[in-house]
Coordinates of C-alpha atoms and ligand atoms in Angstrom, one line a residue:
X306 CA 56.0 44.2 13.3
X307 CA 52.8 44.3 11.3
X308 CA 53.3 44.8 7.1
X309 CA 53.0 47.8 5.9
X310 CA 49.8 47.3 4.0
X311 CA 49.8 46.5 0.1
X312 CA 47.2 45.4 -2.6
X313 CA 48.7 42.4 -4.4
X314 CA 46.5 40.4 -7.3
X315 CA 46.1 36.9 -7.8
X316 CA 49.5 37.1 -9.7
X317 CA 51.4 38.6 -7.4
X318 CA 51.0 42.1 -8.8
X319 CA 51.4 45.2 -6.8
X320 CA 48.8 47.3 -7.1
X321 CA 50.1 50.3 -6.3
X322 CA 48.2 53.1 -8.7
X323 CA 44.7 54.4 -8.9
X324 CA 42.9 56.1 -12.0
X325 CA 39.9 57.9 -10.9
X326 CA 37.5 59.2 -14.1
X327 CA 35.3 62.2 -12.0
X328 CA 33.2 62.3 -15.1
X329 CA 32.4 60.8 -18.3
X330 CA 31.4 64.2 -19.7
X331 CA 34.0 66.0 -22.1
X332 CA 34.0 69.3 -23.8
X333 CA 35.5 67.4 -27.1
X334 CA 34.3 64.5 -29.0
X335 CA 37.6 62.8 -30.0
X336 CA 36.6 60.6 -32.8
X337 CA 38.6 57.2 -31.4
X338 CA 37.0 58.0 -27.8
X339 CA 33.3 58.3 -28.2
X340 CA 30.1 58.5 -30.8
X341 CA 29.2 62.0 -31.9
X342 CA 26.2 61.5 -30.1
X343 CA 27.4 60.4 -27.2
X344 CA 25.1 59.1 -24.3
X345 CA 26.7 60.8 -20.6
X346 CA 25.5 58.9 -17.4
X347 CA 23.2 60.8 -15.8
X348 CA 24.6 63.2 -12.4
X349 CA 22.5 61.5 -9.9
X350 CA 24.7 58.2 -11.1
X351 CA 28.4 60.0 -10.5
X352 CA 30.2 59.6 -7.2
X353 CA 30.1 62.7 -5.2
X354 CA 33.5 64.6 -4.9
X355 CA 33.3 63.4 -1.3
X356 CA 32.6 59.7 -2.0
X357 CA 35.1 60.0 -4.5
X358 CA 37.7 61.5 -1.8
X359 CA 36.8 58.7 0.5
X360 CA 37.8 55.9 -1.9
X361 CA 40.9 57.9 -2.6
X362 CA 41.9 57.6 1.0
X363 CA 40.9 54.5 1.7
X364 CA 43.1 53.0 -1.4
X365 CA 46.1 55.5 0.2
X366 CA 45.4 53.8 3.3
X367 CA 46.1 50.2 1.5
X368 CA 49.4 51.1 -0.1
X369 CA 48.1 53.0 -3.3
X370 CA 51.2 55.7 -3.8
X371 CA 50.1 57.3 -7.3
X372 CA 46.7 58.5 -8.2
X373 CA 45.9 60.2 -11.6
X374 CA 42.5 62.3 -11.8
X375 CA 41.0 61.3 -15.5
X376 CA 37.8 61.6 -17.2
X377 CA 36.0 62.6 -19.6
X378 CA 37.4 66.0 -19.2
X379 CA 38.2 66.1 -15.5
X380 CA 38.7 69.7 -15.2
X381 CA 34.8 69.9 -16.7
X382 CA 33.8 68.3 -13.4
X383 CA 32.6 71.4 -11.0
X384 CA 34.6 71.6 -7.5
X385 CA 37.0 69.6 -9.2
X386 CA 40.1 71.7 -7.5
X387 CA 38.8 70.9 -3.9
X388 CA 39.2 66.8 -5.0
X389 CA 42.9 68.3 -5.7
X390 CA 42.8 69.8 -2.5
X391 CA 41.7 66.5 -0.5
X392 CA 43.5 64.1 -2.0
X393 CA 47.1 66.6 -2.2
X394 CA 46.8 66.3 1.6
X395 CA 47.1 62.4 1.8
X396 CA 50.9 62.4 3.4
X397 CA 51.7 58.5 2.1
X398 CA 50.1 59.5 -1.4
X399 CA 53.7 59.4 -3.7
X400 CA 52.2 61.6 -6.8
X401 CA 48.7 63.3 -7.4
X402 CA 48.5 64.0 -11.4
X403 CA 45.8 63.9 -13.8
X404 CA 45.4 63.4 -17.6
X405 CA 43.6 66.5 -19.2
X406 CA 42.7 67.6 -22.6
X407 CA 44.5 70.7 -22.0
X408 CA 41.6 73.4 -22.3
X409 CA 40.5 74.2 -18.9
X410 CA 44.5 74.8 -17.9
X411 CA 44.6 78.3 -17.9
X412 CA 42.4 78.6 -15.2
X413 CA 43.9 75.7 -13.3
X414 CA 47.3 75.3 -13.6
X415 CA 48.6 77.2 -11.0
X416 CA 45.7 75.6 -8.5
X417 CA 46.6 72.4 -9.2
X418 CA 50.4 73.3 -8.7
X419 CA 49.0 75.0 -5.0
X420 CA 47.1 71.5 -4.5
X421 CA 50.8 69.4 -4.7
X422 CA 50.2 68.7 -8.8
X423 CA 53.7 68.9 -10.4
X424 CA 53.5 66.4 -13.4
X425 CA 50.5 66.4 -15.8
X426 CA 49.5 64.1 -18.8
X427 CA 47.7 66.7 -21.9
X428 CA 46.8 65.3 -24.6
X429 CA 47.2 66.7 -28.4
X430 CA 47.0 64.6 -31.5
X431 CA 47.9 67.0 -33.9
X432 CA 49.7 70.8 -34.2
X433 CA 47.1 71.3 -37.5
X434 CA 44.3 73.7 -36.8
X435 CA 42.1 71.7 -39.0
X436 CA 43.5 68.5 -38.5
X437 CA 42.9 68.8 -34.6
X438 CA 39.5 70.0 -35.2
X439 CA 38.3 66.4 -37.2
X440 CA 40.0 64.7 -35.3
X441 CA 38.3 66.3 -31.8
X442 CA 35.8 67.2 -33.4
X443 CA 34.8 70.4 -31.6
X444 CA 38.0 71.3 -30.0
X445 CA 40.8 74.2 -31.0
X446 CA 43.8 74.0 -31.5
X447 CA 44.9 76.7 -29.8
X448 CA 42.8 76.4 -26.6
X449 CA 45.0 73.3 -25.8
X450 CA 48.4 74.6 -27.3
X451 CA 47.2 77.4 -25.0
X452 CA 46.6 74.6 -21.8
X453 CA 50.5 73.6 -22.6
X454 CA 52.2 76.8 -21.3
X455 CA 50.0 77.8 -18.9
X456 CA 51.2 74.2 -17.1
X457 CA 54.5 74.9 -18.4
X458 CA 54.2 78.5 -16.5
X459 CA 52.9 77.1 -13.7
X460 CA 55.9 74.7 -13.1
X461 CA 54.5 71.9 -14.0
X462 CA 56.0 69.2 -15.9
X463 CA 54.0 68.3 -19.0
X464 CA 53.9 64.9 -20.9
X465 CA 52.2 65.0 -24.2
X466 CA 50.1 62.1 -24.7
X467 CA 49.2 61.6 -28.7
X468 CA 46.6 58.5 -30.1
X469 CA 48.5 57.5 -33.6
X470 CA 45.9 57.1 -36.6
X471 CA 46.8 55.7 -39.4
X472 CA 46.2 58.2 -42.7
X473 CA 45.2 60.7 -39.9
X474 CA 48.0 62.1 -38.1
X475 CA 50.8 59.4 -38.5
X476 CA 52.6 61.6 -40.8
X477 CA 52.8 64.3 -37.7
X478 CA 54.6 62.0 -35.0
X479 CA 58.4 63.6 -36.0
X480 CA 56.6 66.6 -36.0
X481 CA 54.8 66.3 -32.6
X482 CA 58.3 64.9 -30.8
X483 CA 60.1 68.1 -32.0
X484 CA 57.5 69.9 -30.4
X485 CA 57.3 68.3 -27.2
X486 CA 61.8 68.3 -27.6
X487 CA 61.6 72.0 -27.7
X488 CA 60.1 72.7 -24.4
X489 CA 61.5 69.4 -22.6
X490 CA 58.5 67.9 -22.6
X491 CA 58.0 64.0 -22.7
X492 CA 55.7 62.8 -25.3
X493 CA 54.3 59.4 -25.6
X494 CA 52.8 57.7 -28.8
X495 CA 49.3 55.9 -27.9
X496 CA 47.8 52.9 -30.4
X497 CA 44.3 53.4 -30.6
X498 CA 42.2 50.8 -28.6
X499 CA 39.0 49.1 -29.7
X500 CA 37.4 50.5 -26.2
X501 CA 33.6 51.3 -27.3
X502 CA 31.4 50.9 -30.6
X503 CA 32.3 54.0 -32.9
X504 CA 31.3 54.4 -36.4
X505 CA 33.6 57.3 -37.4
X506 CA 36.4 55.4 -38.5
X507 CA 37.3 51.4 -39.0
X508 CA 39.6 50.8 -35.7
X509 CA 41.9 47.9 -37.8
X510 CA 42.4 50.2 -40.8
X511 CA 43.6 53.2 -38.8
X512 CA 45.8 50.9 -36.4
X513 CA 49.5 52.0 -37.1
X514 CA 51.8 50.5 -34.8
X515 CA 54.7 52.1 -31.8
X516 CA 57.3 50.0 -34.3
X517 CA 56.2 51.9 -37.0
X518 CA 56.4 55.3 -34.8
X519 CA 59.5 54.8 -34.1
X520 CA 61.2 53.3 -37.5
X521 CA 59.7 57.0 -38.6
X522 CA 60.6 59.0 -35.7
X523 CA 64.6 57.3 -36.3
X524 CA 64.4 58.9 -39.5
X525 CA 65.2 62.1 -37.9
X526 CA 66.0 61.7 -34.0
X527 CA 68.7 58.6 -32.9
X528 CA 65.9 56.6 -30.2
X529 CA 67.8 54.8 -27.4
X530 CA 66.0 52.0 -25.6
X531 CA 65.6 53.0 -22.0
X532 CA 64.7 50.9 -18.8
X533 CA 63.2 53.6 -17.8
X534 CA 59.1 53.7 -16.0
X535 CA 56.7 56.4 -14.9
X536 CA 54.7 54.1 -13.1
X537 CA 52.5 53.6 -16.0
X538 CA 52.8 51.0 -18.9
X539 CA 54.9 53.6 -21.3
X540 CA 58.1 52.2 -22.9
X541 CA 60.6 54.9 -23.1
X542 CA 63.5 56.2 -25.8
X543 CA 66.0 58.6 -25.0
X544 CA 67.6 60.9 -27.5
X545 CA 71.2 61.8 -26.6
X546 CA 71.7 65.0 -24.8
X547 CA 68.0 66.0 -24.6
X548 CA 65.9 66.3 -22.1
X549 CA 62.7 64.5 -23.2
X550 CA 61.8 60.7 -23.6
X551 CA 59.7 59.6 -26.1
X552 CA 56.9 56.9 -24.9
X553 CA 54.9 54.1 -26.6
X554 CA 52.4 52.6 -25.2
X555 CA 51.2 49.6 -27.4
X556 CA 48.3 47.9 -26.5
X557 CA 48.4 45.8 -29.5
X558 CA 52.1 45.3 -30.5
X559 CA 53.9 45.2 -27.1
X560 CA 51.4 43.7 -24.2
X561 CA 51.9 45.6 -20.9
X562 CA 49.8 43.5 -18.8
X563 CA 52.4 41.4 -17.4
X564 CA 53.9 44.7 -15.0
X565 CA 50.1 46.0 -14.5
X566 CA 50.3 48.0 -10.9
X567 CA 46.8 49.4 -11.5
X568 CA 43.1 49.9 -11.3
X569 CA 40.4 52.4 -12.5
X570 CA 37.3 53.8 -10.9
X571 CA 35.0 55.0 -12.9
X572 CA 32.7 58.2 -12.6
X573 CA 29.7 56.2 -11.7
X574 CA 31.8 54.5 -9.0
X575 CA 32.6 51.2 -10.6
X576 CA 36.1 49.7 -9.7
X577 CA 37.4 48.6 -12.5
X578 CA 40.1 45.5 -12.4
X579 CA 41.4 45.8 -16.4
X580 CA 41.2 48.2 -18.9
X581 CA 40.4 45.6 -21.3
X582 CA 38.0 43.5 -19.6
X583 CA 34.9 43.8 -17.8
X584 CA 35.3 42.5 -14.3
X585 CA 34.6 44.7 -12.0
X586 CA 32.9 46.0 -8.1
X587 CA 30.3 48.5 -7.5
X588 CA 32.2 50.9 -4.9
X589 CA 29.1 53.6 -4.9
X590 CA 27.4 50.8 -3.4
X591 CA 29.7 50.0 -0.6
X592 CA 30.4 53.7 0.4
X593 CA 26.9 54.5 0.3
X594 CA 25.6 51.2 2.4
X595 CA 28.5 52.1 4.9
X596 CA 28.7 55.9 5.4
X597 CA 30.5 56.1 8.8
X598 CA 33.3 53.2 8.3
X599 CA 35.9 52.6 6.2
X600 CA 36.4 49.1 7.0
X601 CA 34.1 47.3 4.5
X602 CA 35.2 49.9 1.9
X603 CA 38.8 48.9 2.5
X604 CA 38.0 44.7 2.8
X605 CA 35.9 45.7 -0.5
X606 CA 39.0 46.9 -1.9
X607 CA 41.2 44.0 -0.9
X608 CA 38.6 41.4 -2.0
X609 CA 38.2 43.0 -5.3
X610 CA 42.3 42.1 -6.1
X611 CA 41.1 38.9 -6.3
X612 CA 39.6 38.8 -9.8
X613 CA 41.8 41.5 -11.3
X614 CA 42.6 39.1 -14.5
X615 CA 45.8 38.5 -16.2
X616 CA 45.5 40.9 -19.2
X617 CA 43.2 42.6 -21.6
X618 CA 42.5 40.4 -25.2
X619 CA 42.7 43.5 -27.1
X620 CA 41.8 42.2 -31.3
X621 CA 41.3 44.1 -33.8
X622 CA 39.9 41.5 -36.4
X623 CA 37.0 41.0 -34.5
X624 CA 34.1 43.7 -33.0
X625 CA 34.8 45.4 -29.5
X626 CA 34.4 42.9 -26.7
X627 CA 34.5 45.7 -24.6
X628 CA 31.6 48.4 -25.3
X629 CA 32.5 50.9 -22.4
X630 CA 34.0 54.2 -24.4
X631 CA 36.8 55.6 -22.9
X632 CA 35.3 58.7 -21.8
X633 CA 33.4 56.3 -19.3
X634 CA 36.4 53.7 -18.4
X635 CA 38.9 56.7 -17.7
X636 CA 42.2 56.5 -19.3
Ligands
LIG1475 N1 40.0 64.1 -21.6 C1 41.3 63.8 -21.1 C2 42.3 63.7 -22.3 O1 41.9 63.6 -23.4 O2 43.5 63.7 -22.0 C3 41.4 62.6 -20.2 C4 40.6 61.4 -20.6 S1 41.1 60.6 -22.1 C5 39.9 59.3 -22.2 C6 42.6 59.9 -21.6 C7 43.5 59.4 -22.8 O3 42.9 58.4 -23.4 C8 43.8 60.5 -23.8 O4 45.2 60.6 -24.0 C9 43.1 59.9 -25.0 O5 43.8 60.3 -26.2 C10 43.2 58.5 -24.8 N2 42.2 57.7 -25.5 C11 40.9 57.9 -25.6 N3 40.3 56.9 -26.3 C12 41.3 56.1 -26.7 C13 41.3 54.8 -27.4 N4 40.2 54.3 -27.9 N5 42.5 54.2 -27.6 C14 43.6 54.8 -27.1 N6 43.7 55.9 -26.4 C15 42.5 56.5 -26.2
LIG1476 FE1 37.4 64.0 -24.3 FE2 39.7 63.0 -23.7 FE3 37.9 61.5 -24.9 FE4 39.0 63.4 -26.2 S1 40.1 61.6 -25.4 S2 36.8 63.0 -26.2 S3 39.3 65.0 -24.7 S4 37.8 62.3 -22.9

């Protein structure tokens, strides 16, 4: 009997989960994410939607079970709800989800529910009107508070996602989990990572760590360790007799790189083999030398597993090794 087929690294890791950025452009300006003036990669550079649905497949096709559609702002990328469509079809595709600032959800929850959706990531960093606005920059608070129940109306289930700063919005994180507890919503707490130059803020002075989330967050709710995964490199707490978990996901304080099941591609078609490092293959290339077959794309995709590295060297003492924003490395 031949394998089923798999993607295994150098380490014996199973990659089994593909992040797709569809664009680099956002309709916010979060201040740990990109400069206020922000350079976007040309269109003629991104993947089509169709290239980008035939990497999708062919990564299906080698064992992938879990794709999440990321940006930028994906739901900013035009035709996006076909993608949904395309990839929602895929029968050995486990989950279809995306990560989403939240604004553009009124007018797609309930197409990404009718493309096989069900779970989606939003992200909101603070429930102050002003606060939200620094800290995004352009955004409003209520557009994306507004994004939360249309997804919640739409039967999706919702996991907040919310970047910790210190002196910024680390005084919100009790206040943030009772929020997400109220409408059994997960939430998990992000520390920031030195992705990208900015000048806004000083990455090392605003770092404030998942132990420190949680010695304040056990100020009010009692935080049991879980074993618990969502396929992605959250640790989870559970609070007796709720609903939600509470997620860290600590770049800096608690390494994640040692369970690593995935890879990014980025908007401009890059396949990326770490978050944290730079080692990479140009897919555009491949799918654009080879528009008939899938072959080489797949043997692309298999060869690339090979110099997927151990882990990112994430410091904060020293300047960004890595100068791709996160807009452009999808997160
Ligand atoms: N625009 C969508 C959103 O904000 O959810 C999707 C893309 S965004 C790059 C994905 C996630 O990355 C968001 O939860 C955001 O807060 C997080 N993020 C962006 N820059 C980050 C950084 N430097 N360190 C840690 N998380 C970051
Ligand atoms: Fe846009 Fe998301 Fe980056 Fe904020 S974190 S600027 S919403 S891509």
């Amino acid at each position: 009997m031949p394998h089923p087929p798999q993607l295994t690294d150098q380490f014996g890791r199973r990659i089994t989960y593909l992040r797709i950025s569809v664009t680099d452009r956002c309709d916010l300006r979060c201040v740990y994410c990109m400069a206020a003036d922000v350079q976007f990669v040309p269109h003629r550079s991104l993947l089509t939607l169709e290239e980008i649905s035939r990497i999708g497949r062919a990564f299906v096709s080698l064992g992938v079970k879990k794709i999440r559609i990321t940006g930028g702002e994906p739901l900013t990328r035009k035709n996006v709800a076909e993608l949904f469509r395309q990839l929602g079809r895929l029968e050995s595709l486990g989950e279809l989800t995306l990560t989403t600032n939240g604004t553009q959800l009124p007018r797609f929850a309930e197409t990404l529910y009718g493309a096989g959706v069900r779970r989606v990531n939003i992200s909101i960093d603070s429930l102050h009107a002003t606060r939200f606005r620094d800290i995004t920059r352009t955004g409003t608070l209520q557009r994306t508070l507004d994004g939360i129940d249309a997804a919640l109306a739409a039967g999706l289930k919702v996991k907040l996602n919310a970047v910790v700063l210190k002196n910024r919005n680390h005084d919100e994180v009790t206040d943030l989990a009772t929020f997400a507890l109220a409408r059994d919503m997960d939430i998990s707490f992000i520390e920031e990572m030195p992705l990208g130059l900015i000048d806004e803020h000083d990455r090392a002075e605003a770092y404030y760590s998942s132990n420190q989330v949680l010695a304040d967050l056990r100020q009010s709710y009692p935080l049991l360790p879980t074993t618990e995964s969502s396929g992605g490199p959250s640790r989870y707490f559970r609070i007796p007799g709720r609903a939600s978990r509470i997620g860290f996901i600590s770049p800096h304080s608690h390494n994640f790189c040692d369970q690593c099941n995935r890879v990014r591609l980025t908007a401009e078609g890059r396949l990326l083999l770490c978050l944290g490092q730079e080692h990479s293959v140009d897919l555009r290339r491949v799918v654009r030398a080879n528009p008939t077959s899938d072959d080489v794309l797949q043997q692309a995709i298999v060869e690339a597993m090979k110099i997927k590295p151990r882990g990112h060297e994430f410091d904060l003492s020293t300047k960004p090794v890595i100068f791709r924003h996160m807009n452009a490395t999808g997160g």
